[in-house]
Every structure is written in C-alpha cells, then in structure tokens.
Coordinates of C-alpha atoms in Angstrom, one line a residue:
Chain W
M46 CA -16.4 128.8 17.6
L47 CA -13.5 128.6 20.0
I48 CA -14.9 125.4 21.6
A49 CA -15.5 123.9 18.2
A50 CA -12.0 124.6 17.1
G51 CA -10.6 123.0 20.3
I52 CA -12.5 119.7 20.3
G53 CA -12.0 116.8 18.0
T54 CA -9.8 113.7 17.9
V55 CA -7.0 115.8 19.4
V56 CA -8.4 118.1 22.1
T57 CA -6.6 121.5 22.4
P58 CA -7.2 123.8 25.4
P59 CA -9.2 126.9 24.6
G60 CA -6.2 129.1 25.5
D61 CA -4.0 127.3 23.1
T62 CA -6.6 127.4 20.4
L63 CA -7.0 131.2 20.8
L64 CA -3.2 131.6 20.8
A65 CA -2.9 129.6 17.6
I66 CA -5.4 132.0 15.9
L67 CA -3.9 135.2 17.4
H68 CA -0.3 134.1 16.7
A69 CA -1.3 133.5 13.0
L70 CA -2.8 137.0 12.9
S71 CA 0.1 138.8 14.6
P72 CA 3.2 136.6 15.3
T73 CA 5.1 139.5 17.0
M74 CA 2.4 140.3 19.5
F75 CA 1.3 136.8 20.5
P76 CA 3.5 133.8 21.2
A77 CA 3.0 130.4 19.5
P78 CA 0.8 127.9 21.4
S79 CA 2.6 125.3 23.6
G80 CA 1.3 122.2 21.8
P81 CA 3.6 121.2 18.8
R82 CA 0.9 120.6 16.3
T83 CA -1.8 122.9 17.7
S84 CA -1.3 125.6 15.0
L85 CA -1.4 123.0 12.3
I86 CA -4.6 121.3 13.6
V87 CA -6.4 124.5 14.4
L88 CA -5.4 126.6 11.4
D89 CA -5.1 124.1 8.6
F90 CA -7.9 121.7 9.5
R91 CA -10.4 123.0 12.0
L92 CA -10.7 126.7 11.3
P93 CA -11.5 126.4 7.6
R94 CA -14.0 123.8 8.4
I95 CA -15.6 125.9 11.1
L96 CA -15.8 128.9 8.8
L97 CA -17.2 126.8 6.0
A98 CA -19.9 125.6 8.4
I99 CA -20.7 129.1 9.5
L100 CA -20.8 130.5 5.9
T101 CA -22.9 127.6 4.6
G102 CA -25.3 127.8 7.5
T103 CA -25.7 131.5 7.0
C104 CA -26.2 131.3 3.3
L105 CA -28.7 128.5 3.4
A106 CA -30.7 130.1 6.2
V107 CA -30.7 133.5 4.6
A108 CA -31.7 132.0 1.2
G109 CA -34.5 130.0 2.9
T110 CA -35.8 133.1 4.7
V111 CA -35.8 135.2 1.5
M112 CA -37.3 132.4 -0.6
Q113 CA -40.2 131.9 1.9
G114 CA -40.9 135.6 1.7
L115 CA -40.6 135.9 -2.0
L116 CA -42.9 133.0 -2.8
R117 CA -45.0 133.5 0.3
N118 CA -44.7 129.9 1.2
P119 CA -43.6 128.8 4.7
L120 CA -42.4 125.3 3.5
V121 CA -40.0 126.7 0.9
S122 CA -36.2 126.4 1.4
P123 CA -33.3 125.6 -0.9
F124 CA -33.7 121.9 0.0
T125 CA -37.5 121.6 -0.4
L126 CA -37.5 123.5 -3.7
G127 CA -34.9 121.1 -5.2
L128 CA -32.2 123.7 -5.4
S129 CA -29.9 121.7 -3.2
S130 CA -30.1 118.6 -5.5
A131 CA -29.8 120.8 -8.6
A132 CA -26.7 122.7 -7.3
S133 CA -25.2 119.4 -6.3
F134 CA -25.8 118.0 -9.8
G135 CA -24.1 121.1 -11.2
A136 CA -21.1 120.7 -8.9
A137 CA -20.9 116.9 -9.5
F138 CA -21.1 117.6 -13.3
A139 CA -18.1 120.0 -12.9
I140 CA -16.2 117.4 -10.8
V141 CA -16.7 114.5 -13.2
I142 CA -16.7 116.2 -16.6
G143 CA -14.8 119.4 -15.7
P144 CA -11.2 118.3 -16.1
G145 CA -12.0 116.4 -19.3
L146 CA -14.2 118.2 -21.8
L147 CA -14.0 121.6 -20.4
V148 CA -10.3 122.2 -20.0
P149 CA -10.4 125.8 -21.3
F150 CA -12.9 126.8 -18.6
W151 CA -11.3 124.6 -16.0
A152 CA -8.1 126.7 -16.3
F153 CA -9.9 129.6 -14.5
G154 CA -9.8 127.5 -11.3
D155 CA -11.6 124.4 -10.3
N156 CA -13.5 126.0 -7.4
A157 CA -14.8 128.9 -9.5
F158 CA -15.9 126.4 -12.2
I159 CA -17.7 124.2 -9.6
I160 CA -19.5 127.2 -8.2
L161 CA -20.5 128.4 -11.7
C162 CA -21.9 125.0 -12.6
A163 CA -23.7 124.6 -9.3
F164 CA -25.2 128.1 -9.7
L165 CA -26.4 127.6 -13.3
S166 CA -28.0 124.3 -12.4
G167 CA -29.5 125.7 -9.2
W168 CA -30.8 128.7 -11.2
L169 CA -32.4 126.4 -13.8
S170 CA -34.3 124.6 -11.0
M171 CA -35.4 127.9 -9.4
M172 CA -36.7 129.2 -12.7
L173 CA -38.7 126.0 -13.2
V174 CA -40.2 126.4 -9.7
Y175 CA -40.8 130.1 -10.2
S176 CA -42.6 129.4 -13.5
I177 CA -44.8 126.9 -11.8
S178 CA -45.6 129.3 -9.0
K179 CA -46.9 131.8 -11.6
L180 CA -49.4 129.4 -13.0
R181 CA -53.0 129.9 -12.1
G182 CA -54.3 127.7 -9.3
T183 CA -50.9 126.8 -7.9
T184 CA -51.2 126.1 -4.2
Q185 CA -48.4 126.0 -1.6
A186 CA -48.5 122.2 -1.7
T187 CA -48.1 122.2 -5.5
L188 CA -45.0 124.3 -5.2
I189 CA -43.4 121.9 -2.7
L190 CA -44.4 118.9 -4.7
A191 CA -42.9 120.5 -7.8
G192 CA -39.7 121.2 -5.8
V193 CA -39.6 117.5 -4.8
V194 CA -40.0 116.3 -8.3
I195 CA -37.4 118.7 -9.7
G196 CA -35.1 117.6 -6.9
Y197 CA -35.6 113.9 -8.0
I198 CA -34.9 114.8 -11.6
F199 CA -31.5 116.4 -10.7
S200 CA -30.8 113.5 -8.2
A201 CA -31.3 111.2 -11.2
G202 CA -28.7 113.2 -13.0
V203 CA -26.3 112.8 -10.1
L204 CA -27.0 109.0 -10.1
A205 CA -26.2 108.9 -13.8
L206 CA -22.9 110.8 -13.2
K207 CA -22.1 108.3 -10.4
Y208 CA -22.8 105.4 -12.7
L209 CA -20.7 106.8 -15.5
T210 CA -17.7 107.9 -13.6
N211 CA -14.6 105.8 -12.5
N212 CA -14.1 104.2 -9.1
E213 CA -11.9 106.8 -7.7
K214 CA -14.2 109.7 -8.4
L215 CA -17.2 107.6 -7.5
R216 CA -16.2 107.3 -3.9
E217 CA -15.3 111.0 -3.8
L218 CA -18.8 111.8 -5.2
V219 CA -20.7 109.5 -2.9
V220 CA -19.1 110.9 0.3
W221 CA -19.4 114.5 -1.0
L222 CA -23.2 114.0 -1.8
M223 CA -23.9 112.9 1.8
G224 CA -23.3 116.5 2.8
G225 CA -20.3 117.4 4.9
M226 CA -17.5 119.9 5.5
W227 CA -14.7 117.7 4.2
G228 CA -14.3 120.1 1.2
A229 CA -13.2 122.8 3.6
N230 CA -10.0 124.6 2.8
W231 CA -8.9 128.2 2.9
N232 CA -9.5 128.6 -0.8
A233 CA -13.1 127.7 -0.4
V234 CA -13.5 130.0 2.6
I235 CA -11.8 132.9 0.9
M236 CA -14.1 132.4 -2.1
L237 CA -17.3 132.1 0.0
I238 CA -16.7 135.1 2.3
P239 CA -17.3 137.8 -0.4
I240 CA -20.2 135.8 -1.9
T241 CA -21.9 135.5 1.5
L242 CA -21.3 139.2 2.3
I243 CA -22.5 140.6 -1.0
S244 CA -25.6 138.3 -1.0
F245 CA -26.4 139.3 2.5
V246 CA -26.1 143.0 1.8
I247 CA -28.3 142.8 -1.3
L248 CA -31.0 140.8 0.5
E249 CA -30.9 142.9 3.6
W250 CA -31.2 146.0 1.4
K251 CA -34.5 144.5 0.1
A252 CA -35.8 143.7 3.6
W253 CA -38.4 146.5 3.5
D254 CA -39.7 145.3 0.1
L255 CA -40.0 141.7 1.5
N256 CA -42.0 143.1 4.4
A257 CA -44.4 144.7 2.0
L258 CA -44.7 141.5 0.0
V259 CA -46.2 139.9 3.0
A260 CA -49.4 141.8 2.4
G261 CA -49.7 140.6 -1.1
D262 CA -48.5 141.5 -4.6
D263 CA -51.0 144.3 -5.0
I264 CA -50.2 146.0 -1.7
A265 CA -46.4 145.7 -2.5
K266 CA -47.0 147.3 -5.9
N267 CA -49.1 150.0 -4.3
V268 CA -46.2 151.0 -2.1
G269 CA -44.0 151.4 -5.1
I270 CA -42.3 148.0 -5.4
D271 CA -41.5 146.3 -8.7
V272 CA -42.6 142.9 -7.6
N273 CA -41.3 140.9 -10.5
R274 CA -37.9 142.6 -10.3
L275 CA -37.8 142.0 -6.6
R276 CA -38.6 138.3 -7.0
L277 CA -36.0 137.8 -9.7
L278 CA -33.3 139.7 -7.9
G279 CA -34.1 137.9 -4.6
L280 CA -34.2 134.4 -6.1
L281 CA -31.0 135.1 -8.2
T282 CA -29.1 136.3 -5.1
S283 CA -30.3 133.6 -2.7
T284 CA -29.7 130.9 -5.3
F285 CA -26.2 132.2 -6.0
A286 CA -25.4 132.2 -2.2
A287 CA -26.9 128.8 -1.6
S288 CA -25.4 127.1 -4.7
A289 CA -21.9 128.5 -4.0
C290 CA -21.9 126.9 -0.5
L291 CA -23.6 123.6 -1.6
A292 CA -20.8 123.2 -4.3
F293 CA -18.4 122.7 -1.4
T294 CA -20.5 120.9 1.1
G295 CA -22.9 118.6 -0.9
I296 CA -26.5 118.4 0.1
I297 CA -27.2 119.9 3.5
G298 CA -30.9 119.8 4.1
F299 CA -33.5 121.7 6.1
I300 CA -31.3 124.5 7.6
G301 CA -33.1 127.0 5.2
L302 CA -36.4 125.8 6.6
M303 CA -35.5 125.5 10.3
A304 CA -33.6 128.7 10.9
P305 CA -36.2 131.2 9.6
H306 CA -39.1 129.5 11.5
I307 CA -37.2 129.4 14.8
C308 CA -36.3 133.1 14.4
R309 CA -39.8 134.1 13.5
M310 CA -41.0 132.5 16.7
I311 CA -38.4 134.5 18.6
I312 CA -38.3 138.0 16.9
G313 CA -41.4 138.1 14.6
G314 CA -41.7 138.6 10.9
D315 CA -39.8 141.9 10.2
Y316 CA -37.3 140.9 7.5
R317 CA -34.9 143.7 8.5
Y318 CA -34.2 141.7 11.6
L319 CA -35.2 138.3 10.5
I320 CA -32.6 138.0 7.7
P321 CA -29.6 138.6 10.0
C322 CA -31.1 136.6 12.8
A323 CA -31.8 133.6 10.6
G324 CA -28.3 133.9 9.2
L325 CA -26.8 133.6 12.7
M326 CA -29.2 130.8 13.6
G327 CA -28.3 128.9 10.5
A328 CA -24.6 129.3 11.3
L329 CA -25.1 128.2 14.8
I330 CA -27.2 125.1 13.8
L331 CA -24.7 123.9 11.2
L332 CA -21.6 124.6 13.4
V333 CA -23.0 122.7 16.3
S334 CA -24.2 119.9 14.0
D335 CA -20.8 119.6 12.3
T336 CA -19.0 119.7 15.6
V337 CA -21.3 116.9 16.9
A338 CA -20.8 115.0 13.6
R339 CA -17.0 114.9 13.9
T340 CA -16.8 114.3 17.6
I341 CA -19.7 112.0 18.5
M342 CA -18.0 108.8 17.2
S343 CA -14.5 110.2 17.3
P344 CA -12.1 109.4 15.7
V345 CA -14.7 108.3 13.1
E346 CA -16.8 111.1 11.9
I347 CA -20.3 111.0 10.3
P348 CA -21.5 113.3 7.5
V349 CA -23.3 116.3 9.0
G350 CA -25.9 115.9 6.2
I351 CA -27.2 112.8 8.0
I352 CA -27.6 114.8 11.3
M353 CA -29.4 117.6 9.4
Y354 CA -31.7 115.1 7.7
V355 CA -32.8 113.6 11.0
V356 CA -33.1 116.9 13.0
G357 CA -34.6 118.8 10.0
G358 CA -37.0 116.0 9.1
F359 CA -38.5 116.0 12.6
F360 CA -38.7 119.8 12.6
F361 CA -40.5 119.7 9.2
L362 CA -43.0 117.2 10.7
F363 CA -43.4 119.4 13.7
L364 CA -44.2 122.4 11.6
I365 CA -46.8 120.5 9.5
L366 CA -48.5 119.0 12.6
R367 CA -48.5 122.3 14.5
A368 CA -50.0 124.2 11.6
R369 CA -53.1 121.9 11.3
G370 CA -56.0 124.2 10.5
K371 CA -54.1 127.3 11.5
G372 CA -51.6 127.9 8.7
L373 CA -47.8 128.0 9.0
F374 CA -47.0 131.5 8.0
Chain B
M45 CA -55.8 165.0 -6.4
E46 CA -58.0 165.1 -9.5
L47 CA -58.6 161.9 -11.4
V48 CA -59.8 162.0 -15.0
V49 CA -60.5 158.8 -16.8
D50 CA -61.2 159.1 -20.5
K51 CA -62.5 156.4 -22.9
L52 CA -60.8 153.7 -20.9
T53 CA -61.0 150.3 -22.6
K54 CA -59.6 147.0 -21.4
N55 CA -59.6 143.6 -23.3
Y56 CA -58.8 140.2 -21.8
G57 CA -58.1 138.3 -25.0
D58 CA -61.4 138.5 -26.9
T59 CA -63.4 139.6 -23.9
R60 CA -63.9 143.3 -23.4
A61 CA -63.9 144.0 -19.7
L62 CA -64.2 147.8 -19.9
D63 CA -65.6 149.7 -22.9
C64 CA -65.0 153.4 -23.3
V65 CA -65.5 154.3 -19.6
S66 CA -65.1 158.0 -18.8
F67 CA -65.5 159.9 -15.6
S68 CA -63.8 162.5 -13.4
L69 CA -63.2 162.8 -9.7
C70 CA -62.4 166.0 -7.8
P71 CA -60.3 166.3 -4.6
G72 CA -62.4 165.7 -1.5
N73 CA -65.1 163.8 -3.3
V74 CA -66.2 160.2 -3.1
L75 CA -67.2 158.4 -6.3
A76 CA -68.9 155.0 -5.8
L77 CA -68.5 152.3 -8.4
V78 CA -71.6 150.1 -8.5
G79 CA -72.6 147.2 -10.8
P80 CA -73.3 143.5 -10.7
N81 CA -70.5 140.9 -10.3
G82 CA -68.2 140.9 -13.3
S83 CA -69.3 144.4 -14.5
G84 CA -65.6 145.6 -14.4
K85 CA -65.4 147.4 -11.1
S86 CA -62.2 145.7 -9.8
T87 CA -60.6 145.9 -13.3
L88 CA -61.2 149.6 -13.4
I89 CA -59.7 150.1 -10.0
K90 CA -56.7 148.0 -10.8
I91 CA -56.0 149.8 -14.0
V92 CA -56.2 153.2 -12.2
A93 CA -53.7 151.7 -9.7
T94 CA -51.5 150.6 -12.6
F95 CA -51.6 147.0 -11.6
F96 CA -53.2 146.1 -15.0
P97 CA -52.2 147.7 -18.3
K98 CA -55.0 149.4 -20.2
T99 CA -55.9 148.6 -23.8
S100 CA -56.7 152.2 -24.8
G101 CA -57.9 155.4 -23.3
S102 CA -56.3 157.5 -20.6
V103 CA -56.0 157.8 -16.8
L104 CA -54.8 161.2 -15.7
L105 CA -53.9 162.1 -12.1
D106 CA -53.6 165.9 -11.8
G107 CA -53.1 166.0 -15.5
N108 CA -50.3 163.3 -15.6
D109 CA -50.7 159.9 -17.2
V110 CA -50.5 157.4 -14.2
F111 CA -48.6 154.9 -16.3
S112 CA -45.8 157.4 -16.9
I113 CA -45.3 158.3 -13.2
D114 CA -42.5 156.5 -11.5
P115 CA -43.9 153.7 -9.3
A116 CA -42.1 155.0 -6.2
E117 CA -43.6 158.4 -6.7
L118 CA -47.0 157.1 -7.6
A119 CA -47.0 155.2 -4.2
R120 CA -47.2 158.6 -2.5
Y121 CA -50.3 159.5 -4.5
I122 CA -52.4 156.4 -4.6
G123 CA -53.5 154.3 -1.6
Y124 CA -55.2 151.0 -2.5
V125 CA -57.3 148.6 -0.3
P126 CA -57.8 145.2 -2.0
Q127 CA -60.8 143.0 -1.9
F128 CA -58.7 140.1 -0.5
F129 CA -55.5 140.5 1.4
S130 CA -52.8 138.4 2.8
Y131 CA -50.7 138.5 6.0
T132 CA -48.6 136.1 8.0
K133 CA -49.3 134.8 11.5
Y134 CA -46.3 136.9 12.7
S135 CA -47.6 140.2 11.3
T136 CA -48.7 142.6 14.0
V137 CA -51.4 145.3 13.4
F138 CA -48.8 148.0 13.8
E139 CA -46.4 146.5 11.4
M140 CA -49.1 146.0 8.8
V141 CA -50.2 149.7 9.1
L142 CA -46.5 150.8 9.0
L143 CA -46.3 149.3 5.5
G144 CA -48.4 152.3 4.4
R145 CA -45.4 154.5 5.3
R146 CA -43.1 152.5 3.1
P147 CA -43.2 155.1 0.3
H148 CA -42.0 157.7 2.8
I149 CA -39.4 155.6 4.7
K150 CA -35.9 155.1 3.5
W151 CA -34.7 152.6 6.1
T152 CA -35.1 153.9 9.6
V153 CA -38.6 154.4 11.0
T154 CA -38.7 157.9 12.5
K155 CA -40.8 159.2 15.4
E156 CA -42.9 161.1 12.9
E157 CA -43.7 157.9 11.0
L158 CA -44.7 156.1 14.1
E159 CA -47.1 159.0 15.0
R160 CA -48.7 158.8 11.5
V161 CA -49.3 155.1 12.0
Q162 CA -50.8 155.8 15.4
D163 CA -53.1 158.5 13.9
A164 CA -54.3 156.1 11.2
L165 CA -55.0 153.5 13.8
D166 CA -56.9 156.0 16.0
A167 CA -58.9 157.2 13.0
L168 CA -60.4 153.8 12.6
D169 CA -60.6 153.3 16.4
I170 CA -58.3 150.3 16.4
G171 CA -55.4 151.9 18.4
H172 CA -55.9 149.3 21.1
L173 CA -55.2 146.5 18.7
A174 CA -51.7 147.8 17.6
G175 CA -49.8 145.1 19.4
K176 CA -52.0 142.2 18.4
Y177 CA -51.3 139.8 15.6
V178 CA -53.5 140.3 12.5
D179 CA -54.2 136.6 12.7
E180 CA -56.0 137.1 16.0
L181 CA -58.5 139.7 14.7
S182 CA -62.1 139.3 13.4
G183 CA -62.8 139.8 9.7
G184 CA -64.1 143.3 10.3
E185 CA -61.1 144.4 12.4
R186 CA -58.7 143.0 9.8
Q187 CA -60.5 145.0 7.1
K188 CA -60.1 148.1 9.2
V189 CA -56.3 147.4 9.6
F190 CA -55.9 147.4 5.8
I191 CA -57.9 150.6 5.4
A192 CA -55.7 152.1 8.2
R193 CA -52.6 151.0 6.1
A194 CA -53.9 153.0 3.1
I195 CA -54.7 156.0 5.4
A196 CA -51.2 155.9 6.8
Q197 CA -50.0 156.2 3.2
E198 CA -51.6 159.7 3.1
P199 CA -52.5 159.5 -0.6
G200 CA -54.2 162.0 -2.7
L201 CA -56.4 159.3 -4.3
F202 CA -57.9 156.3 -2.4
L203 CA -58.8 153.2 -4.4
L204 CA -61.0 150.9 -2.3
D205 CA -62.2 147.6 -3.8
E206 CA -65.3 146.6 -1.9
P207 CA -63.8 147.4 1.6
T208 CA -67.1 146.8 3.3
A209 CA -67.8 143.4 1.8
S210 CA -66.9 141.4 4.9
L211 CA -68.2 143.9 7.5
D212 CA -71.3 143.8 9.6
I213 CA -73.8 146.7 9.3
R214 CA -72.2 148.8 12.1
H215 CA -68.6 148.4 10.8
Q216 CA -69.8 149.2 7.3
S217 CA -71.2 152.6 8.5
E218 CA -68.1 153.2 10.6
V219 CA -65.7 152.6 7.7
M220 CA -67.7 154.6 5.2
E221 CA -67.9 157.6 7.7
V222 CA -64.1 157.4 8.2
I223 CA -63.5 157.3 4.4
Q224 CA -65.9 160.2 3.8
H225 CA -64.4 162.2 6.7
F226 CA -60.9 161.6 5.5
A227 CA -61.7 162.6 2.0
Q228 CA -63.2 165.9 3.2
K229 CA -60.5 166.7 5.8
K230 CA -57.5 165.8 3.7
R231 CA -59.0 166.7 0.4
S232 CA -58.3 163.3 -1.0
A233 CA -60.3 161.8 -3.9
V234 CA -61.9 158.4 -3.2
L235 CA -62.9 155.8 -5.8
I236 CA -64.7 153.0 -4.0
A237 CA -66.4 149.9 -5.4
V238 CA -69.4 148.9 -3.3
H239 CA -72.2 146.3 -3.6
D240 CA -74.5 148.0 -1.2
L241 CA -76.4 150.6 -3.2
N242 CA -77.6 152.3 0.0
L243 CA -74.0 153.0 1.1
A244 CA -73.4 154.5 -2.3
L245 CA -76.6 156.6 -2.1
R246 CA -75.7 157.8 1.4
Y247 CA -71.9 158.4 1.3
A248 CA -71.0 159.1 -2.3
D249 CA -70.8 162.5 -4.0
S250 CA -71.3 160.8 -7.4
V251 CA -71.9 157.3 -8.7
L252 CA -70.6 155.4 -11.7
M253 CA -72.8 152.5 -12.6
L254 CA -71.2 149.8 -14.7
H255 CA -72.9 147.1 -16.7
E256 CA -70.9 144.5 -18.7
G257 CA -68.0 146.9 -18.8
R258 CA -70.0 149.8 -20.1
T259 CA -71.2 153.0 -18.3
A260 CA -74.8 152.5 -17.4
G261 CA -75.1 155.7 -15.5
Y262 CA -72.9 158.4 -14.1
G263 CA -73.7 161.4 -12.0
H264 CA -75.3 162.4 -8.7
P265 CA -76.3 159.3 -6.7
E266 CA -80.0 160.2 -6.7
N267 CA -80.0 160.6 -10.5
V268 CA -78.2 157.3 -11.1
L269 CA -79.6 155.0 -8.5
T270 CA -83.2 155.1 -9.7
P271 CA -85.6 152.1 -9.7
E272 CA -85.5 152.0 -13.5
Q273 CA -81.7 151.9 -13.7
I274 CA -81.4 149.4 -10.9
E275 CA -83.9 147.1 -12.7
R276 CA -82.1 147.5 -16.0
V277 CA -78.7 146.8 -14.6
F278 CA -79.2 144.5 -11.6
G279 CA -82.4 142.8 -12.8
I280 CA -84.3 143.6 -9.6
E281 CA -87.4 145.6 -8.9
S282 CA -86.8 148.3 -6.2
E283 CA -88.3 151.3 -4.6
V284 CA -86.6 154.5 -3.4
V285 CA -88.1 155.4 -0.1
T286 CA -87.8 158.9 1.3
T287 CA -87.6 159.2 5.1
R288 CA -86.6 162.1 7.4
N289 CA -83.1 160.6 7.5
G290 CA -82.7 160.6 3.7
K291 CA -83.5 158.3 0.8
F292 CA -83.2 154.5 0.9
I293 CA -83.3 151.9 -1.8
L294 CA -85.7 149.1 -0.9
P295 CA -85.1 146.0 -3.0
L296 CA -88.4 144.3 -3.8
R297 CA -88.0 141.2 -6.0
A298 CA -85.8 139.9 -8.7
K299 CA -87.1 140.1 -12.2
K300 CA -88.7 136.9 -13.5
K301 CA -85.9 136.2 -16.0
T302 CA -83.2 136.5 -13.3
A303 CA -85.3 134.7 -10.7
G304 CA -85.7 131.7 -13.0
I305 CA -81.9 131.1 -13.3

C-alpha cells in the first residue's frame, strides 16, 4: 500500500509517503514530509484511489466467494452473473437522468443516489438469475449463460443511455464504464468503508451455513439452516457490497471469480477462512492491477478494467480447461 | 426418540404420493421402508425430515409435531442421509463429517466436537480417510462419510434414504451393522429406505411396505416380507428360504405381466 502510494508520475520516497499519512493523522507528533507537494499528491490523489481499489477488490471478491457458495456454481461471480453490467446501468442511469428528472432524490447526495440505483438494478439482475437457478433442470452452464444474457440486456441499456446523453456526459460515461479508479475521492471511500465492513460481518457470520450448503440443500436444512432465507440474505448483502463499489469504479471484471479460486487452492473450502482470505486476495489483485495501470505507461494511465479483462479472461480459460472431466468445485 | 406417523397424506398437484400412511417407531428400533420405485419412500422420509410439507395427517416426535419444532432444535433430533449428495473438490472427509456437529457448534470448534467427529469416523472404520478429499474416495467410502456425518449429529431419529444403494455387498452389510449397532447403543430410532429386501429382513425390527403411496404391509419383517406380498407389490415370484443363518428371500422370476413390459 505504501509502495503504491509512493509510485506514479511523481515518485515520492516511502519515508515521505509514510510521513505524509502520519502527519495528517497526528500533525503534532509527526513532522510534515520534505517534498512540497507530497502531502497533496499522497493524501488527495493516491490514498483515496488506493483505498477505493482495496475496498472494491475486497467487496467483489467476497461477493464472488459467497455467490459461488450460495448457488453452488464455481463459475459464478458478480461479473459472470451480469451483476456488474446491471449495477453499471443503474449508476449510469443515475448519472445521466439523476440531476434532471429526479431532483428531489438527488438532493440526498449524488453518491448515495448512484449507489441506490446501482444496487436496485444489480438486485433486479440477481433476482432474475436466482429465479432461473430455481427452475427445474437448470445446469451450471445455463446459469452462466443466463448471466451473460442478462449482462447484455443491461449493457444495451447503458448503450442507450450513451446514445441519448450529451457529449460532455458521454465521454464521462465511456471512460467510467471501462472500469477504473478515477472516481476515487474521500467521500466515496468514507461511504464504502461502512458498507464493506457491514457486508463482510454479515457474510462472515453466515460462513458456517455456507459450509453446510456445500453438502446440498437437504443436508443444510437437516442441520437447521433456513436455506431460502440464507440465499436471499447472502445474495442481497453481496449484491449491495458489489453494486456500491461498482457505482464508483465502473465494470471491473473477474476479481470475484479469481480471488476465491486462488484462495481455495491455498487454504481449502472452509468459508470461515475463505471469505476473509478471498477479500484480502481481491484487494491485493486490484491494488496491484491499478498501480500497474497508472504507472506502466506513465504519465498516461490505462483503465484497470482492461487489465482485469485480460488477466481474468485467461484465468477463466485456465479454470475451464483445468476442470475438464473433473469438475471445478 | 419415538416417532408416530398418523394418516399421513401427500399430494403433488393431482397426484397422490402418500395416502393415509400410519406407523410408529420406538427408540432403539430399525424400521425398513420397502417398496418399488415411486412408491413414496423418499417422499415419506422427506416429510418426516420437514423438507416437504404434508397435505394432511400428523408426524409426532416424542409427542410433538415436527413441523412446529424450531429448525435449529429439530437439527439436534433428526439426522438425515440423502440418496444423492454433493460436495466440492476442496471438502475433506473431516470437514464433511464436522458438518454434523453444526447444530451443536456456535462458532468455535471445541476439542469435544473434534472427538465426536473422530468417534463417528471410527464407528464406520474410515478414521484413516479423515484428511483426504471426498473427491478422492470411492462411491462406497463417500456413502460412509455421509452416514458418519449423520452419526456425528447424534440424533434421536435417523432418516436414511437408500444409504446402501451404491455399495458393494460387503459395505452394505458393514453399514447396516453400524446403523443397527448405533440404534441399539444410543437408543436412536432408525427409519431407513432400502431396496434389498434381504437387508430389511435381516436388520430391521419392523417393515413398512409401500405400494403406490399406500401401506401394503406393516409389522414384523417375517410377517410382511412374504412371497405373496412380494408378488403383489413388486410383481415378482419369490421364495423364503430358511437356513441355519436365518431366513432369506430368493427372487425367482418376474410375473408375466411385468416381464412383458
């Protein structure tokens, strides 16, 4: 985190970076860093962005882990189920339509309104997927295909919004939809910290129940779990966490797929440990990817969404090829 | 625990899956459910487990309606072994059996819980497989893991839905002996659906024979599993042979009507 905060177009030494953070926390105990603009660069630009990457990586990875457990499908993640596209549609809708038609709601704060729209839209997509998963004869592949189709439908909605909106907003939307941490600011971070923490605590609290669900619905019911309530609560919480982050970052694909699988290979399938481990892994993947995205072609930066599509796409392919005849989960 | 089922009826739409089925099961006894495919055995077990709602009738566990017992509390009374089960490639045998302790665990797994799991594994002679992934086991070993999970739950009533279906002849006997021993030692009641009539004859204290959702026979195994009953319900001619090791059912030939299908 310290390294990520120090590198960029302007490189600041780790000592100065640390001093800038400590000085902001306690100005009397720690002196200001030597560089004239170090505090400004670190505190106002890089730190919110780093924290947004960590929070988004954590939320998407935890959401992916829980969704895989709830739907007992190893290829499920917020991205593959169409949730990312749906949440992005909701957020884009709020950005384009928000200040116009919905002035009374907009007054509550633009960030809150964007999150609300992203969540409602994401929740609609998850309920569609959940209903499909309940149909008789639904296979793991059907669920993923349904997710892809739902994702396309919401992407079409985003395209329609892009087509209808004016030039200034169009560019804003296009860049935002590529997925990136440009939306980072302290307001976004302050909003996402409690959402991430509350979601994490709820999902971790249900870790034992998720463990039981591994053995099938009947076994889970037999050990006293209300399976339907667990699925609804788990999907609601993970959708809320993922949608809130996606509202600020645009579509970031595959983290929710990669992080749980990497962690399962390392620590096994016990959700009590898998949820926090996947959260940390997701944070690490997105922080490293975002740092690479903004430094690899410095001073020009590329959207982190592009990096995630490439890395995640190959990982997805690896999972499918590795699982031939053996099963993924 | 004592299980009393009275006039239990279950409809799926217009189809009647169970029709006025009544029986009782005392602690320490094994009741075998027998009947052809589709006769309602699994439905009956799943209603007693409260997985399916009933249409009418009553299911009482120690005098209490099972549907009115809190699910978390019921989990300490009923242990269920399904016909088909799922697991992930990352599930170890120990973790799978530990799930049986879920109704007794709040969050932390205590030393006592670990000992109970080990006891359940040892009871089925699969203690040496504890660290293995379920994915790596044979079908028979996997079935034993799921029975061990139910044993670890320490229930007063076992519900087993054809637990010997995928086992070879040796494992079938082993599993039935463990279940019978556990019922007698722990005074648990066991309701078990089986296809092999000889297993029912040998290990059950009583037999409930179902045919098209209705009771075709109920009572002591030797009184229910007669050649006449078997021919009427299963459509197969058979003979009951008495040897010095007990009685055995010898299937002879399918009745012409059934054979012609």
